[in-house]
CSV table of C-alpha atoms and ligand atoms in Angstrom, one decimal:
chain,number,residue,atom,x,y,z
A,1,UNK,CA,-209.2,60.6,14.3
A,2,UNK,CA,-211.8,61.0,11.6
A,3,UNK,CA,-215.5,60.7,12.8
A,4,UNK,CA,-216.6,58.6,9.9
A,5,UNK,CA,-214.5,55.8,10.0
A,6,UNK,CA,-215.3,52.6,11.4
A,7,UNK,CA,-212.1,51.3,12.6
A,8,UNK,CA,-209.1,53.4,13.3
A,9,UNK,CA,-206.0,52.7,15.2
A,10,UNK,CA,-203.7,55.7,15.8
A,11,UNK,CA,-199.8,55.0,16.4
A,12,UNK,CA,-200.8,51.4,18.2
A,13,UNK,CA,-198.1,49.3,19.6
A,14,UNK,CA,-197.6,46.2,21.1
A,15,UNK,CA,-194.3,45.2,23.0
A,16,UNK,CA,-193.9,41.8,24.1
A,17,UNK,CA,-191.3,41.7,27.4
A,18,UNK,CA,-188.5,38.9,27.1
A,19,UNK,CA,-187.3,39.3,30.1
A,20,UNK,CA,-184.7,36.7,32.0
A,21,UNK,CA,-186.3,37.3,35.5
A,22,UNK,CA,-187.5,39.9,38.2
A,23,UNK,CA,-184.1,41.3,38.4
A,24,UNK,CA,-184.4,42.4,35.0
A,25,UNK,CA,-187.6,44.0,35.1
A,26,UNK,CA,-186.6,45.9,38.3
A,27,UNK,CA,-183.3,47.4,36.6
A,28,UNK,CA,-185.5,48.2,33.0
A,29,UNK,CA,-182.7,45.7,31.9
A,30,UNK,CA,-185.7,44.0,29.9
A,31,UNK,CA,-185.7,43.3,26.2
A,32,UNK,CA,-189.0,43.7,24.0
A,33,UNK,CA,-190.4,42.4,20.9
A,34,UNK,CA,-191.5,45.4,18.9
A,35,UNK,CA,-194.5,43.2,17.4
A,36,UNK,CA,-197.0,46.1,16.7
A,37,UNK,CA,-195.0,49.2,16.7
A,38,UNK,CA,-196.5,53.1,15.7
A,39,UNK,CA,-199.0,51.4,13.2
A,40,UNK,CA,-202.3,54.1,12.2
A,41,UNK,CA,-204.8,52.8,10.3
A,42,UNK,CA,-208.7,53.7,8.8
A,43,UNK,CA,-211.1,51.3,7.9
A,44,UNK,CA,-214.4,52.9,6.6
A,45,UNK,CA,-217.8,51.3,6.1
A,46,UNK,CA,-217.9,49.0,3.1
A,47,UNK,CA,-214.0,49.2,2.9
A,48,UNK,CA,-211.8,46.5,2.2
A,49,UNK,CA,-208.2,46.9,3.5
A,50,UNK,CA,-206.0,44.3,3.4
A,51,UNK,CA,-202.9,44.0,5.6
A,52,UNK,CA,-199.7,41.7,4.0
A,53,UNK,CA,-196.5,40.6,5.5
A,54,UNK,CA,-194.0,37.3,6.0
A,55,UNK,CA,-194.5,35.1,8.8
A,56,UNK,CA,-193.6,37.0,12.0
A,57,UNK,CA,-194.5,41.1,10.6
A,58,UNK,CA,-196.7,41.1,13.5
A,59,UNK,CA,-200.4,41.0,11.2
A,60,UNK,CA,-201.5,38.6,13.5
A,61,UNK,CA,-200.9,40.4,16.9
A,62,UNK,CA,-202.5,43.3,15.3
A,63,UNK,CA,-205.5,41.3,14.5
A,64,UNK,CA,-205.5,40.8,18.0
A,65,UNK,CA,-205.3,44.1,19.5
A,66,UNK,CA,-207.9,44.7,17.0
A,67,UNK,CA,-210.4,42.1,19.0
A,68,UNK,CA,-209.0,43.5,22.2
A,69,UNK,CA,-206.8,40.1,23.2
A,70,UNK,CA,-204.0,41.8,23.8
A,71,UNK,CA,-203.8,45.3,26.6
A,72,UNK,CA,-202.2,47.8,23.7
A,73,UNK,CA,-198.4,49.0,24.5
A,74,UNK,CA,-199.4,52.6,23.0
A,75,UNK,CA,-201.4,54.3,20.9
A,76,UNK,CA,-205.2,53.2,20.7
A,77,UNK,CA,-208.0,52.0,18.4
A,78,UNK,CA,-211.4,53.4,18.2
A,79,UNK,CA,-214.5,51.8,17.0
A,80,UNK,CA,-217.6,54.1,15.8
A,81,UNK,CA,-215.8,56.7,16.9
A,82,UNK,CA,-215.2,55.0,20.6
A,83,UNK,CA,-211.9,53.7,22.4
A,84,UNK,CA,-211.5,50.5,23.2
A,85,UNK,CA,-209.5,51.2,26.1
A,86,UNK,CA,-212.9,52.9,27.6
A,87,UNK,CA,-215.1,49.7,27.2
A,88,UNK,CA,-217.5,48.5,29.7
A,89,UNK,CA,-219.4,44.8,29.4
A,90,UNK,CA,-221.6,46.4,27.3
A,91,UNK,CA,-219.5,47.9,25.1
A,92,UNK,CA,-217.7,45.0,24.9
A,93,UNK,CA,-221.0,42.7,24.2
A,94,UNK,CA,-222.1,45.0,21.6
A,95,UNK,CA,-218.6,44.7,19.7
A,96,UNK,CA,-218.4,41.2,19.4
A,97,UNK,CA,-221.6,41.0,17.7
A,98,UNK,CA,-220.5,44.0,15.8
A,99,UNK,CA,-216.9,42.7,14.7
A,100,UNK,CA,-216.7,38.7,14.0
A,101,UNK,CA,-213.6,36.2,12.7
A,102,UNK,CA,-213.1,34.1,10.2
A,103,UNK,CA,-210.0,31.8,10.9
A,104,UNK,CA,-207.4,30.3,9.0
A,105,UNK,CA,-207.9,26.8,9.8
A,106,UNK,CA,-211.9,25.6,8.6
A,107,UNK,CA,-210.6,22.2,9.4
A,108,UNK,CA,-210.8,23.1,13.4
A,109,UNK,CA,-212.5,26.5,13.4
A,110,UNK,CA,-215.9,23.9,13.7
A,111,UNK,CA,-216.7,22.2,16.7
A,112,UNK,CA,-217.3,18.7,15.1
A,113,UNK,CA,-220.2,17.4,17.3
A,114,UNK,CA,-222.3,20.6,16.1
A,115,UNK,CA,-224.0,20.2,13.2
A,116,UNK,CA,-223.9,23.4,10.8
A,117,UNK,CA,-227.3,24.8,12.1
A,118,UNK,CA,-225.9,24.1,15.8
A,119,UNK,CA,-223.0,26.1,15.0
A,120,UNK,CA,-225.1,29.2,13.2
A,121,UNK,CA,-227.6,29.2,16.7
A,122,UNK,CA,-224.6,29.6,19.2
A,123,UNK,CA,-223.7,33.1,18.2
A,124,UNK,CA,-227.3,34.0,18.5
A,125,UNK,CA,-228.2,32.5,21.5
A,126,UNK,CA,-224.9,34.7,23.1
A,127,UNK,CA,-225.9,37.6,21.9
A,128,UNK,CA,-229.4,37.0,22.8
A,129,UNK,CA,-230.6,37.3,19.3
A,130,UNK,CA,-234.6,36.3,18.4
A,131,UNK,CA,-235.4,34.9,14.9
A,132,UNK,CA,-232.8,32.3,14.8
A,133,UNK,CA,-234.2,30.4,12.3
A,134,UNK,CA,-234.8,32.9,9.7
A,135,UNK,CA,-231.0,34.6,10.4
A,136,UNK,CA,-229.4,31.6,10.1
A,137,UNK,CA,-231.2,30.7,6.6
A,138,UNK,CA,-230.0,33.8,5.5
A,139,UNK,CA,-226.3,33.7,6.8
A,140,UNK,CA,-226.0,30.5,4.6
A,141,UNK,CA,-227.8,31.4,1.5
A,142,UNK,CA,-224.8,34.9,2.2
A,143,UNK,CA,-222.2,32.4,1.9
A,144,UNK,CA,-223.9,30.5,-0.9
A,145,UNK,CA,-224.6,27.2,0.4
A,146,UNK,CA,-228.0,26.1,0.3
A,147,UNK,CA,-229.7,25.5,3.6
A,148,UNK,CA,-232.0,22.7,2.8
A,149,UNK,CA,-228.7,20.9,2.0
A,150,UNK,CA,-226.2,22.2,4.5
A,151,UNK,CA,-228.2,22.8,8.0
A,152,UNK,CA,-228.0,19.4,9.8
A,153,UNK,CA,-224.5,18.2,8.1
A,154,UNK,CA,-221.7,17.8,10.6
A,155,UNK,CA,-218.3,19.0,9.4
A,156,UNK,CA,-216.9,15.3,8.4
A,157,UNK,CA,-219.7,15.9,5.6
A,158,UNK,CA,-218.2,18.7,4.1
A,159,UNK,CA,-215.1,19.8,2.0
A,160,UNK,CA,-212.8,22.3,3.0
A,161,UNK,CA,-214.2,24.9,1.0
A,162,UNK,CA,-217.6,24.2,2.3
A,163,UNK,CA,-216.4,24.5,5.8
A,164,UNK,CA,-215.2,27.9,5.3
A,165,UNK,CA,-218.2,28.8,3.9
A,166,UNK,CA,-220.0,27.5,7.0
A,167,UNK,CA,-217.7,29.2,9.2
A,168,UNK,CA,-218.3,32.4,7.0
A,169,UNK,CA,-221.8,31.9,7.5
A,170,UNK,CA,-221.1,32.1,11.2
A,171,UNK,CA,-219.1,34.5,11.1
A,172,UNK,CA,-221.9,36.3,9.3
A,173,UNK,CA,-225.1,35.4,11.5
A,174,UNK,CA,-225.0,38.3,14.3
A,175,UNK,CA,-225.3,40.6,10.9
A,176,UNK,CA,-221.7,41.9,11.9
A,177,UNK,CA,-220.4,45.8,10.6
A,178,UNK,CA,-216.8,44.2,10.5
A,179,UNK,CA,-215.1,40.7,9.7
A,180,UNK,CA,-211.7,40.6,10.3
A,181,UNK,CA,-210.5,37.7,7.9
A,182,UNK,CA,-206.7,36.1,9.0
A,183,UNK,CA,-205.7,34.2,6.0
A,184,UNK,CA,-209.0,32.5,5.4
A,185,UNK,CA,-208.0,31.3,1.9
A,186,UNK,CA,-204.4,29.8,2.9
A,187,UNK,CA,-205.2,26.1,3.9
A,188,UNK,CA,-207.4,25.3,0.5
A,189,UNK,CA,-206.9,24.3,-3.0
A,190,UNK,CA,-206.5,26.9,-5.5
A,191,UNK,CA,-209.8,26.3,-7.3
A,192,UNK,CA,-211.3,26.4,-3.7
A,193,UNK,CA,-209.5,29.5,-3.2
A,194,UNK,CA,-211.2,32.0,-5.8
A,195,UNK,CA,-214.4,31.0,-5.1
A,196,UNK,CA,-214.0,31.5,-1.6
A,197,UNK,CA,-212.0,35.3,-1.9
A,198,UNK,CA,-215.1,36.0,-4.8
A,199,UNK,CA,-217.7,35.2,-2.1
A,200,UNK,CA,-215.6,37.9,0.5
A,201,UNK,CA,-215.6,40.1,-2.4
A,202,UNK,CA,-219.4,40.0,-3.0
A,203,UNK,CA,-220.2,39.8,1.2
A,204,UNK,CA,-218.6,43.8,1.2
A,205,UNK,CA,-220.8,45.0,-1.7
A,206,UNK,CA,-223.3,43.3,-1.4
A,207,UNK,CA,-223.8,43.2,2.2
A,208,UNK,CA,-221.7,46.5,2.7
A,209,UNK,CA,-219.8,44.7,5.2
A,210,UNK,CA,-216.1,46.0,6.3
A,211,UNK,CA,-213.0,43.6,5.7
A,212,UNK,CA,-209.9,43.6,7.1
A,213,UNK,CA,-207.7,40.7,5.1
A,214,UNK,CA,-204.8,39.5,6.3
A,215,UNK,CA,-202.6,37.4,4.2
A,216,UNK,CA,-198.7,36.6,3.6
A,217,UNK,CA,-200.0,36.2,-0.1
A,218,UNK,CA,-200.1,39.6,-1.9
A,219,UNK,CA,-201.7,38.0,-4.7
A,220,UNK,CA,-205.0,36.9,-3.0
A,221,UNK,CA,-205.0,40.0,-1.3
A,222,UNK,CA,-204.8,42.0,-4.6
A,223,UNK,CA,-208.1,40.2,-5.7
A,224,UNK,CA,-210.2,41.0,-2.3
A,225,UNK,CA,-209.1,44.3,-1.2
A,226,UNK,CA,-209.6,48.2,-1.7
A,227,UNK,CA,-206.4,49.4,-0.3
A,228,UNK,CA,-203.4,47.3,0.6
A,229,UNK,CA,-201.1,47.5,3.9
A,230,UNK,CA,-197.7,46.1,3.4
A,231,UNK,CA,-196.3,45.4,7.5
A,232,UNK,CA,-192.7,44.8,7.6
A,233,UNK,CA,-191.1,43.8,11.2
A,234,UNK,CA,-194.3,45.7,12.8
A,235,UNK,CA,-194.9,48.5,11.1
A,236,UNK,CA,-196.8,49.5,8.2
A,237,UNK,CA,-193.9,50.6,5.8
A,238,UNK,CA,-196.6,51.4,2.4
A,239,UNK,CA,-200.3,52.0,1.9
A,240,UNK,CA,-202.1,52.6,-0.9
A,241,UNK,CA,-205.0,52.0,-3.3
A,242,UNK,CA,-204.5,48.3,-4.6
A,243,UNK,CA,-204.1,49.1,-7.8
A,244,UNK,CA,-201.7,51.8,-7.5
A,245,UNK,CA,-199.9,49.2,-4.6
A,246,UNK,CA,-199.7,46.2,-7.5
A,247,UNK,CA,-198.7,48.6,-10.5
A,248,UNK,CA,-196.5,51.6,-9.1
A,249,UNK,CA,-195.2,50.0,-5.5
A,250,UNK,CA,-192.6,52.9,-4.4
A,251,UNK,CA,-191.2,50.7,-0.6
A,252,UNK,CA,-188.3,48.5,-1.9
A,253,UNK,CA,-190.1,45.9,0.0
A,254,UNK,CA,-193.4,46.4,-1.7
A,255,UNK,CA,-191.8,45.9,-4.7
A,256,UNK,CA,-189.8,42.6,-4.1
A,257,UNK,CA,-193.3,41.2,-3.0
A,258,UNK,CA,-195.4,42.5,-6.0
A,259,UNK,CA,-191.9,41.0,-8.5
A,260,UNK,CA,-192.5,37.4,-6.5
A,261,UNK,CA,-196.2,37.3,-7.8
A,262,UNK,CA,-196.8,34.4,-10.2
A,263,UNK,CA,-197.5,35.9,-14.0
A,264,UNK,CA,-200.1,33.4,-15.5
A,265,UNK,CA,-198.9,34.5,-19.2
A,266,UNK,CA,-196.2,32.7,-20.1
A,267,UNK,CA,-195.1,35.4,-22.7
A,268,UNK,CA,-195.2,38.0,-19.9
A,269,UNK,CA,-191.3,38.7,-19.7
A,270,UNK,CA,-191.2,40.1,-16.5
A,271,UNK,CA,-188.4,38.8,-14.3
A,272,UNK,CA,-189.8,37.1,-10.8
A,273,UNK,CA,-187.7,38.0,-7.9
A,274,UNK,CA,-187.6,37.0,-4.3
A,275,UNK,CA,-186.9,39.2,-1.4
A,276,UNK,CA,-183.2,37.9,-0.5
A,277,UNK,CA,-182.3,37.3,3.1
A,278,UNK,CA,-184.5,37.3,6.0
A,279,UNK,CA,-186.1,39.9,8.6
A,280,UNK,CA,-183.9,41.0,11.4
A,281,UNK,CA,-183.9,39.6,15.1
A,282,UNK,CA,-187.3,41.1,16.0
A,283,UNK,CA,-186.3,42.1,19.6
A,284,UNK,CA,-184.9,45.4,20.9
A,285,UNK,CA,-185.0,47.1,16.9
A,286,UNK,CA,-184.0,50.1,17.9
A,287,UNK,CA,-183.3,52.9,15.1
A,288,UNK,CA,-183.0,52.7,11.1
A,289,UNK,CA,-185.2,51.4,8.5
A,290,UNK,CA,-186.0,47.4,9.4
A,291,UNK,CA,-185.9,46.8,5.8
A,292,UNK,CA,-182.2,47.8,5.7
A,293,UNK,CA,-180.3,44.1,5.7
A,294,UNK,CA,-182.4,43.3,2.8
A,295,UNK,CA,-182.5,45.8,0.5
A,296,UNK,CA,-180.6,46.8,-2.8
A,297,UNK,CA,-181.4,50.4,-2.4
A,298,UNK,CA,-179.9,51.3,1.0
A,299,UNK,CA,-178.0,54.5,1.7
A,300,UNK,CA,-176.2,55.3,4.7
A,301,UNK,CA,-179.6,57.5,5.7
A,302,UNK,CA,-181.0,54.5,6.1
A,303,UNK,CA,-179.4,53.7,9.6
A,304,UNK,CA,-182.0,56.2,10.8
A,305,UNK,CA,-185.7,55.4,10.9
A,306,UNK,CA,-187.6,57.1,8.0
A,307,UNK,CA,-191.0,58.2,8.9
A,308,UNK,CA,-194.0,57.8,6.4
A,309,UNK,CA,-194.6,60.4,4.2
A,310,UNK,CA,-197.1,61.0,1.0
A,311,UNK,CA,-195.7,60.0,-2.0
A,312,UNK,CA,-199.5,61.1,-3.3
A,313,UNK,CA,-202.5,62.2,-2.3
A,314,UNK,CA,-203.5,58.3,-1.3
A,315,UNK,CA,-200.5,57.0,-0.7
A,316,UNK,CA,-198.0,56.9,1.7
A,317,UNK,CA,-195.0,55.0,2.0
A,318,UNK,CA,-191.8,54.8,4.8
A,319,UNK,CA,-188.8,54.8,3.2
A,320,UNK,CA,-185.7,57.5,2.7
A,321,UNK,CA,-185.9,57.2,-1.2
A,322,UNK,CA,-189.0,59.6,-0.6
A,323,UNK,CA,-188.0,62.3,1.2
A,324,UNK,CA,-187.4,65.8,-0.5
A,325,UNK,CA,-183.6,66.3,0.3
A,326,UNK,CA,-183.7,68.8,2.4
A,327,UNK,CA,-186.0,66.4,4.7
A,328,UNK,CA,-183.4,64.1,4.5
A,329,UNK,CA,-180.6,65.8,6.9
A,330,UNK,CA,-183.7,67.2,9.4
B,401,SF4,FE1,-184.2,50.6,1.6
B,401,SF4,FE2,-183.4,52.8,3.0
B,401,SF4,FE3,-185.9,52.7,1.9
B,401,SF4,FE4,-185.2,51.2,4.0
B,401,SF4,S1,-185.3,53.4,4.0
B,401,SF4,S2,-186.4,50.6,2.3
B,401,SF4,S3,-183.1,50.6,3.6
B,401,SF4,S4,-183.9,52.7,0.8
C-alpha cells in the first residue's frame, strides 16, 4: 500500500454462497459467485478512474464493498491510509461525509415530497454540519444550477438532467474527498448526457474531487476519466491511462469493447465489432482466463489463469499474449 493514495483496495474479493441448504455448508459442498475476485486498485487525490464492464462483471458489488455494504471475502481497502475493516462509528461517520454517491436512477434517487433545498439540508443536518444555507448555495451553483431558481422546486419540476444535477449537488454538500459515480449518465438523453459527464469532469479539477466512474459504456467513460479499469467476470483484466486504453488496448477484451465504440465520422473506415458470445456461468470459475469462450486469440495456455503483468510502465494487463515465453511454462 502506497501512503499517498486515497483509495486503495489490495487483492479484494467478494464471494457470494449459493448454497442448497445447511447440509451443504457443513460438508464445504457450497458453490460461490466469484463476484469481486483478487481486484487491486489506487485512486489518488484529484484522480479520475473509471471502472467498465457488461452487466454482471461485478462493478457494482465492488462499488459496494467500496461503501462498506458488503463484509469483504479477502483482501481489504484502505481509506487515507486506514482499513476499513478497522472502523469504529466514528470512522465510519467521518467516511460517509468523506465519500458520497451519485446513483444511476435521478428519477428515484430524490425523495419527491422534499423540495431541492430539503434534500441539500439532510446531509448536513446528519453530519451535524453548521452553515447550511451558505453550503447548500454553493453545492448547487458546483453543479451549475442556479439557486434562486432551483432551491424550493420539488422534483416533478425538473428534467432529468436537472435532477441529476440536484442529486450531484447532494452528493456534493458534505464537501466530500470522493464521489463514487455508478452509471450516473445511463438513464438520460444523449444531449443530457455530455453536459452532465462535462460537469463531473470540471467537479475533479475544479473542485479537486476524486471519481470513481462506473459505466458499461466505455465511450462515456473515455470522456470523464484519467485511467480506465476494464472488469471482466470479477476481475480487473487491463488498466491503463485512458488514452493509451482507447488507442493501444493490449486485453482481447479491451479491444472488442474499444472496436464496439460508435465512430461519429462517417468516412472513418474502421470496422465496428461486437464481443461475440456471452460471459461464462459466474459461479464456481475455477482456473483459466474467464475471457477464454469469447475470444479469437486463445491458446491452449489459456486454460490456466494468467496473472497481470506490465505491458508498460502504466499499464498492466491479464492476459497470456503478454507473458515473456519463458513465463509462459512457469
Ligand atoms: Fe484470450 Fe488467452 Fe488472453 Fe484470455 S489469456 S484474453 S483467452 S489470449
Amino acid at each position: 500500500m502506497t501512503d499517498q493514495a486515497l483509495l486503495e483496495t489490495r487483492e479484494l474479493r467478494k464471494y457470494f454462497s449459493q448454497s442448497s441448504g445447511l447440509l451443504d455448508s457443513f460438508l464445504g459442498n457450497e458453490d460461490h459467485v466469484q463476484a469481486v475476485d483478487d481486484v487491486s486498485l489506487t485512486v489518488d487525490t484529484n484522480e479520475v478512474i473509471g471502472i467498465i464492464g457488461e452487466s454482471g462483471c461485478g462493478k457494482t458489488t465492488l462499488l459496494e464493498l467500496l461503501i462498506g455494504l458488503h463484509e469483504p471475502t479477502g483482501g481489504e481497502i484502505r481509506f487515507q491510509g486506514d482499513r476499513l475493516s478497522t472502523f469504529d462509528r466514528k470512522d465510519w461517520k467521518r467516511f460517509r461525509r468523506n465519500v458520497q454517491i451519485i446513483f444511476q436512477d435521478p428519477f428515484n434517487s430524490l425523495d419527491p415530497k422534499m423540495t431541492v433545498r430539503e434534500s441539500l439540508r439532510e446531509p448536513l443536518a446528519v453530519h451535524g454540519l453548521d452553515d447550511k444555507t451558505a453550503r447548500i448555495r454553493r453545492a448547487l451553483e458546483n453543479a451549475e444550477l442556479d439557486p434562486d431558481t432551483y432551491l424550493d422546486r420539488l422534483p416533478r419540476q425538473l428534467s432529468g438532467g436537472e435532477k441529476q444535477r440536484v442529486s450531484i449537488a447532494r452528493a456534493l454538500v458534505t464537501e466530500p474527498d470522493m464521489i463514487l459515480a455508478d452509471e450516473p449518465a445511463s438513464m438520460l438523453d444523449v444531449s443530457t448526457q455530455a453536459s452532465v459527464l462535462n460537469l463531473l469532469n470540471d467537479l475533479s479539477t475544479e473542485l479537486g474531487v476524486s471519481i470513481i466512474y462506473i459505466s458499461h459504456d466505455l465511450s462515456t467513460v473515455g470522456h470523464v476519466c484519467d485511467r480506465i479499469n476494464v472488469m471482466y467476470l470479477g476481475r480487473i483484466v487491463e488498466s491503463a491511462p485512458t488514452e493509451q486504453l482507447l488507442h493501444e488496448p493490449k486485453h482481447p477484451y479491451t479491444e472488442a469493447l474499444v472496436n464496439a465504440i460508435p465512430i461519429p465520422d462517417p468516412h472513418h473506415n474502421r470496422p465496428r465489432t461486437k464481443v461475440e458470445g456471452t460471459p461464462r456461468d459466474p459461479i464456481n470459475l475455477g482456473e483459466g482466463c474467464r475471457f477464454r469462450d469469447r475470444c479469437p486469440e486463445r491458446m491452449d495456455i489459456c486454460d490456466r489463469t494468467p496473472r497481470t503483468t506490465e505491458s508498460d510502465a502504466d499499464h498492466q494487463v491479464a492476459c497470456h499474449l503478454y507473458y515473456e515465453h519463458e513465463e509462459v511454462g512457469q
